[in-house]
Amino acid sequence: MTVFSYTACTAEGRKIHGIIEAESAPAAARMLMERGETAVRIEERRALRLPQETRQWLSRRGNVTDEERIAFFQELSALLAVGLPMHRALERLRDGVGEASPSGRLLHDLHHAAMQGMPLSRAMETKQQIFSPVLVGMVRAGEESGSL
């Protein structure tokens, strides 16, 4: 599936913007029509380009620093903010580094857990060497409040 950004008009004439996943731009337009929205503009989102700091964290071996953890969660947050579901956001991060590196395997495991319906906090609990109980608790609080 491809990610598209769009501008559409609602039946009430209100202009809205959003992100939608579809096989093609025409398929995205059909999906919007099914929701009662008329597409004004649909553009394919370009491939995700992670900042250098995040790419370094995702591809390195050994311990993960606090700064690297922060960069990871900032990127995850940005992907979630544009409307990607958790499993897609983790998939895009994973695909950015491949599964051969330690962080690629970590992202593979987190993505796999998300695909099985496991909350991110529970998946993080299985990676205690990387995610502290405090960080897991913060993510759990975000999940439970709906603000993750």
Coordinates of N, CA and C in Angstrom, one line a residue:
M1 N 0.8 -1.2 0.0 CA 0.0 0.0 0.0 C 0.9 1.2 0.0
T2 N 0.4 2.3 -0.6 CA 1.1 3.6 -0.7 C 0.4 4.6 0.2
V3 N 1.1 5.5 0.8 CA 0.6 6.5 1.7 C 0.4 7.8 0.8
F4 N -0.8 8.4 0.9 CA -1.1 9.6 0.2 C -1.6 10.7 1.2
S5 N -1.2 11.9 0.9 CA -1.8 13.0 1.6 C -2.9 13.6 0.7
Y6 N -3.9 14.1 1.3 CA -5.0 14.6 0.5 C -5.7 15.8 1.1
T7 N -6.4 16.5 0.2 CA -7.3 17.6 0.6 C -8.6 17.2 0.0
A8 N -9.7 17.3 0.8 CA -11.0 16.9 0.3 C -12.0 17.9 0.9
C9 N -13.2 17.8 0.3 CA -14.4 18.6 0.8 C -15.4 17.6 1.3
T10 N -15.9 18.0 2.5 CA -17.0 17.2 3.1 C -18.3 17.5 2.4
A11 N -19.4 16.7 2.7 CA -20.7 17.0 2.2 C -21.2 18.4 2.6
E12 N -20.7 18.9 3.8 CA -21.1 20.2 4.3 C -20.3 21.3 3.7
G13 N -19.3 21.0 2.8 CA -18.5 22.0 2.1 C -17.3 22.4 2.9
R14 N -17.0 21.7 4.0 CA -15.8 22.0 4.8 C -14.5 21.3 4.2
K15 N -13.4 22.1 4.1 CA -12.2 21.5 3.5 C -11.4 20.8 4.6
I16 N -11.0 19.6 4.3 CA -10.2 18.8 5.3 C -8.9 18.3 4.6
H17 N -8.0 18.0 5.5 CA -6.7 17.4 5.0 C -6.4 16.2 5.8
G18 N -5.7 15.2 5.2 CA -5.4 14.0 5.9 C -4.4 13.1 5.2
I19 N -4.3 11.9 5.7 CA -3.4 10.9 5.2 C -4.2 9.7 5.0
I20 N -4.0 9.0 3.9 CA -4.8 7.7 3.6 C -3.8 6.7 2.9
E21 N -4.0 5.5 3.2 CA -3.3 4.4 2.6 C -4.2 3.7 1.6
A22 N -3.7 3.6 0.3 CA -4.4 2.9 -0.7 C -3.4 2.4 -1.8
E23 N -4.0 1.5 -2.6 CA -3.2 0.9 -3.7 C -2.7 2.0 -4.7
S24 N -3.6 3.0 -5.0 CA -3.3 4.0 -6.0 C -4.0 5.3 -5.6
A25 N -3.7 6.4 -6.4 CA -4.4 7.6 -6.1 C -5.9 7.5 -6.5
P26 N -6.3 6.8 -7.6 CA -7.7 6.6 -7.9 C -8.4 5.8 -6.8
A27 N -7.7 4.8 -6.2 CA -8.3 4.0 -5.2 C -8.5 4.9 -3.9
A28 N -7.5 5.8 -3.6 CA -7.7 6.7 -2.5 C -8.9 7.6 -2.7
A29 N -9.1 8.1 -3.9 CA -10.2 8.9 -4.2 C -11.5 8.2 -4.0
R30 N -11.5 6.9 -4.4 CA -12.7 6.1 -4.2 C -13.0 5.9 -2.7
M31 N -12.0 5.7 -2.0 CA -12.1 5.5 -0.5 C -12.7 6.8 0.1
L32 N -12.2 7.9 -0.3 CA -12.7 9.2 0.2 C -14.2 9.4 -0.2
M33 N -14.5 9.0 -1.4 CA -15.9 9.1 -1.9 C -16.9 8.3 -1.1
E34 N -16.4 7.0 -0.7 CA -17.2 6.1 0.1 C -17.4 6.7 1.5
R35 N -16.6 7.6 1.9 CA -16.7 8.3 3.2 C -17.5 9.6 3.1
G36 N -18.0 9.9 1.9 CA -18.7 11.1 1.7 C -17.9 12.3 1.5
E37 N -16.6 12.1 1.1 CA -15.7 13.3 0.9 C -15.2 13.3 -0.5
T38 N -15.1 14.5 -1.1 CA -14.7 14.7 -2.5 C -13.3 15.1 -2.5
A39 N -12.4 14.3 -3.2 CA -11.0 14.6 -3.2 C -10.8 15.9 -4.1
V40 N -10.0 16.8 -3.6 CA -9.6 18.0 -4.3 C -8.1 17.8 -4.8
R41 N -7.3 17.2 -3.9 CA -5.9 17.0 -4.2 C -5.5 15.7 -3.5
I42 N -4.8 14.8 -4.2 CA -4.2 13.6 -3.7 C -2.7 13.5 -4.2
E43 N -1.8 13.4 -3.2 CA -0.4 13.3 -3.6 C 0.3 12.2 -2.8
E44 N 1.1 11.4 -3.6 CA 1.8 10.3 -2.9 C 2.8 10.9 -2.0
R45 N 2.9 10.3 -0.8 CA 4.0 10.7 0.1 C 5.3 10.1 -0.3
R46 N 6.3 10.8 -0.3 CA 7.6 10.3 -0.7 C 8.2 9.4 0.4
A47 N 9.2 8.6 0.0 CA 9.8 7.7 0.9 C 10.3 8.4 2.2
L48 N 10.1 7.7 3.3 CA 10.6 8.3 4.6 C 12.1 8.4 4.6
R49 N 12.5 9.6 4.9 CA 14.0 9.9 5.0 C 14.2 10.2 6.5
L50 N 14.8 9.3 7.2 CA 15.1 9.6 8.6 C 16.3 10.5 8.8
P51 N 16.2 11.3 9.9 CA 17.4 12.2 10.2 C 18.6 11.3 10.5
Q52 N 19.8 11.9 10.2 CA 21.0 11.2 10.4 C 21.2 10.6 11.8
E53 N 20.8 11.3 12.8 CA 20.9 10.8 14.2 C 20.1 9.5 14.4
T54 N 18.9 9.5 13.8 CA 18.0 8.3 14.0 C 18.6 7.2 13.2
R55 N 19.1 7.4 12.0 CA 19.7 6.3 11.2 C 20.9 5.7 11.9
Q56 N 21.7 6.6 12.5 CA 22.9 6.1 13.3 C 22.4 5.2 14.4
W57 N 21.4 5.6 15.1 CA 20.9 4.7 16.2 C 20.4 3.4 15.7
L58 N 19.6 3.5 14.6 CA 19.0 2.3 14.1 C 20.0 1.3 13.6
S59 N 21.1 1.7 13.1 CA 22.1 0.8 12.5 C 23.3 0.5 13.4
R60 N 23.4 1.1 14.5 CA 24.6 0.8 15.4 C 24.4 -0.5 16.2
R61 N 25.6 -0.9 16.7 CA 25.6 -2.1 17.6 C 25.9 -1.6 19.0
G62 N 25.6 -2.3 20.0 CA 25.9 -2.0 21.3 C 24.8 -1.2 22.1
N63 N 25.2 -0.5 23.1 CA 24.2 0.2 23.9 C 23.6 1.4 23.2
V64 N 22.4 1.7 23.7 CA 21.6 2.8 23.1 C 21.6 3.9 24.1
T65 N 22.0 5.1 23.6 CA 22.1 6.3 24.5 C 20.7 6.9 24.7
D66 N 20.6 7.7 25.7 CA 19.3 8.4 25.9 C 18.9 9.3 24.7
E67 N 19.9 10.0 24.2 CA 19.7 10.8 23.0 C 19.1 10.0 21.8
E68 N 19.7 8.8 21.7 CA 19.2 8.0 20.6 C 17.8 7.5 20.8
R69 N 17.5 7.1 22.0 CA 16.1 6.7 22.4 C 15.1 7.9 22.1
I70 N 15.6 9.1 22.5 CA 14.7 10.3 22.2 C 14.5 10.4 20.7
A71 N 15.5 10.3 19.9 CA 15.4 10.5 18.5 C 14.5 9.4 17.9
F72 N 14.6 8.2 18.4 CA 13.7 7.1 17.9 C 12.2 7.5 18.2
F73 N 11.9 7.9 19.4 CA 10.6 8.2 19.8 C 10.1 9.4 19.1
Q74 N 10.9 10.4 18.8 CA 10.5 11.5 18.0 C 10.1 11.1 16.6
E75 N 10.8 10.2 16.0 CA 10.5 9.8 14.7 C 9.2 9.0 14.7
L76 N 9.1 8.1 15.7 CA 7.9 7.3 15.8 C 6.7 8.2 16.0
S77 N 6.8 9.2 16.8 CA 5.8 10.2 17.1 C 5.4 10.9 15.8
A78 N 6.4 11.3 15.0 CA 6.1 12.1 13.8 C 5.3 11.2 12.8
L79 N 5.6 9.9 12.8 CA 4.9 9.0 11.9 C 3.5 8.8 12.4
L80 N 3.3 8.7 13.7 CA 1.9 8.5 14.2 C 1.1 9.8 14.0
A81 N 1.8 10.9 14.1 CA 1.1 12.2 14.0 C 0.5 12.4 12.6
V82 N 1.1 11.8 11.6 CA 0.6 12.0 10.2 C -0.5 11.0 9.9
G83 N -0.8 10.2 10.9 CA -1.9 9.2 10.7 C -1.6 7.8 10.4
L84 N -0.3 7.4 10.4 CA 0.0 6.0 10.2 C -0.3 5.3 11.5
P85 N -0.9 4.1 11.3 CA -1.1 3.2 12.5 C 0.2 2.7 13.0
M86 N 0.2 2.3 14.3 CA 1.5 1.9 14.9 C 2.3 0.9 14.1
H87 N 1.6 -0.2 13.6 CA 2.3 -1.2 12.9 C 3.0 -0.7 11.6
R88 N 2.3 0.3 11.0 CA 2.9 0.9 9.8 C 4.1 1.7 10.1
A89 N 4.0 2.5 11.2 CA 5.1 3.4 11.6 C 6.3 2.5 11.9
L90 N 6.1 1.5 12.7 CA 7.2 0.6 13.1 C 7.8 -0.1 11.8
E91 N 6.9 -0.5 10.9 CA 7.4 -1.1 9.6 C 8.3 -0.2 8.8
R92 N 7.9 1.1 8.8 CA 8.7 2.1 8.0 C 10.0 2.3 8.7
L93 N 10.0 2.4 10.0 CA 11.3 2.5 10.7 C 12.2 1.3 10.5
R94 N 11.6 0.1 10.6 CA 12.3 -1.1 10.3 C 12.9 -1.2 8.9
D95 N 12.0 -0.9 8.0 CA 12.5 -0.9 6.6 C 13.6 0.1 6.2
G96 N 13.7 1.1 7.1 CA 14.8 2.1 6.9 C 16.1 1.6 7.2
V97 N 16.2 0.5 8.0 CA 17.5 -0.1 8.3 C 17.7 -1.5 8.0
G98 N 16.7 -2.2 7.7 CA 16.8 -3.7 7.4 C 16.8 -4.4 8.7
E99 N 16.6 -5.7 8.6 CA 16.5 -6.6 9.8 C 17.8 -7.2 10.2
A100 N 18.9 -6.9 9.5 CA 20.1 -7.6 9.9 C 20.8 -7.0 11.1
S101 N 20.6 -5.7 11.3 CA 21.2 -5.0 12.4 C 20.5 -5.3 13.7
P102 N 21.1 -5.1 14.9 CA 20.4 -5.3 16.1 C 19.2 -4.5 16.3
S103 N 19.3 -3.2 15.9 CA 18.1 -2.4 16.0 C 17.0 -2.7 15.0
G104 N 17.5 -3.3 13.8 CA 16.5 -3.8 12.8 C 15.7 -5.0 13.4
R105 N 16.4 -5.8 14.1 CA 15.8 -7.0 14.7 C 14.8 -6.5 15.8
L106 N 15.2 -5.5 16.6 CA 14.4 -4.9 17.6 C 13.1 -4.4 16.9
L107 N 13.2 -3.6 15.9 CA 12.1 -3.0 15.2 C 11.2 -4.1 14.6
H108 N 11.9 -5.2 14.1 CA 11.1 -6.3 13.6 C 10.3 -6.9 14.7
D109 N 10.8 -7.1 15.8 CA 10.1 -7.7 17.0 C 8.9 -6.8 17.4
L110 N 9.2 -5.5 17.5 CA 8.1 -4.5 17.9 C 7.0 -4.5 16.8
H111 N 7.4 -4.5 15.5 CA 6.4 -4.5 14.5 C 5.6 -5.8 14.5
H112 N 6.3 -7.0 14.7 CA 5.6 -8.2 14.8 C 4.6 -8.2 15.9
A113 N 5.0 -7.7 17.1 CA 4.1 -7.6 18.2 C 2.9 -6.7 17.9
A114 N 3.1 -5.6 17.2 CA 2.0 -4.7 16.9 C 1.0 -5.4 15.9
M115 N 1.6 -6.2 15.0 CA 0.7 -6.9 14.0 C -0.1 -8.0 14.7
Q116 N 0.3 -8.4 15.9 CA -0.4 -9.4 16.7 C -1.4 -8.7 17.6
G117 N -1.5 -7.4 17.6 CA -2.4 -6.6 18.4 C -1.8 -6.3 19.8
M118 N -0.6 -6.6 20.0 CA 0.0 -6.3 21.3 C 0.3 -4.8 21.4
P119 N 0.0 -4.1 22.5 CA 0.3 -2.7 22.7 C 1.8 -2.5 22.7
L120 N 2.3 -1.4 22.3 CA 3.7 -1.1 22.2 C 4.4 -1.2 23.6
S121 N 3.7 -0.8 24.6 CA 4.3 -0.9 26.0 C 4.6 -2.3 26.4
R122 N 3.7 -3.2 26.0 CA 3.9 -4.6 26.4 C 5.0 -5.2 25.6
A123 N 5.1 -4.9 24.3 CA 6.2 -5.3 23.5 C 7.6 -4.8 24.0
M124 N 7.6 -3.5 24.5 CA 8.8 -2.9 25.0 C 9.2 -3.6 26.3
E125 N 8.3 -4.1 27.1 CA 8.6 -4.8 28.3 C 9.5 -6.1 28.0
T126 N 9.3 -6.6 26.9 CA 10.1 -7.8 26.5 C 11.6 -7.4 26.2
K127 N 11.8 -6.1 26.0 CA 13.2 -5.6 25.7 C 13.7 -4.8 26.8
Q128 N 13.8 -5.4 28.0 CA 14.2 -4.7 29.2 C 15.7 -4.1 29.1
Q129 N 16.5 -4.7 28.3 CA 17.9 -4.2 28.1 C 17.9 -2.9 27.4
I130 N 16.8 -2.6 26.7 CA 16.8 -1.3 25.9 C 15.8 -0.3 26.5
F131 N 14.7 -0.8 27.0 CA 13.6 0.1 27.5 C 13.4 -0.1 29.0
S132 N 13.7 1.0 29.7 CA 13.5 1.0 31.2 C 12.1 0.9 31.6
P133 N 11.8 0.4 32.8 CA 10.4 0.4 33.3 C 9.7 1.7 33.3
V134 N 10.5 2.8 33.5 CA 9.9 4.1 33.5 C 9.5 4.5 32.1
L135 N 10.3 4.2 31.1 CA 9.9 4.5 29.7 C 8.7 3.7 29.3
V136 N 8.7 2.4 29.7 CA 7.6 1.5 29.4 C 6.3 2.1 30.0
G137 N 6.4 2.5 31.3 CA 5.3 3.1 32.0 C 4.8 4.4 31.3
M138 N 5.7 5.2 30.8 CA 5.3 6.4 30.1 C 4.5 6.1 28.8
V139 N 5.0 5.1 28.1 CA 4.3 4.7 26.8 C 2.9 4.1 27.2
R140 N 2.9 3.3 28.3 CA 1.6 2.7 28.7 C 0.6 3.8 29.1
A141 N 1.1 4.8 29.8 CA 0.2 5.9 30.2 C -0.4 6.6 28.9
G142 N 0.5 6.8 27.9 CA 0.0 7.4 26.6 C -1.0 6.5 25.9
E143 N -0.8 5.2 26.0 CA -1.7 4.3 25.3 C -3.1 4.3 26.0
E144 N -3.1 4.3 27.4 CA -4.3 4.2 28.1 C -5.1 5.5 28.1
S145 N -4.4 6.7 27.9 CA -5.1 7.9 27.8 C -5.5 8.3 26.4
G146 N -5.0 7.5 25.4 CA -5.3 7.8 24.0 C -4.5 8.9 23.4
S147 N -3.4 9.2 24.1 CA -2.6 10.4 23.6 C -1.2 9.9 23.1
L148 N -1.1 8.6 22.8 CA 0.2 8.2 22.3 C 0.4 8.5 20.8

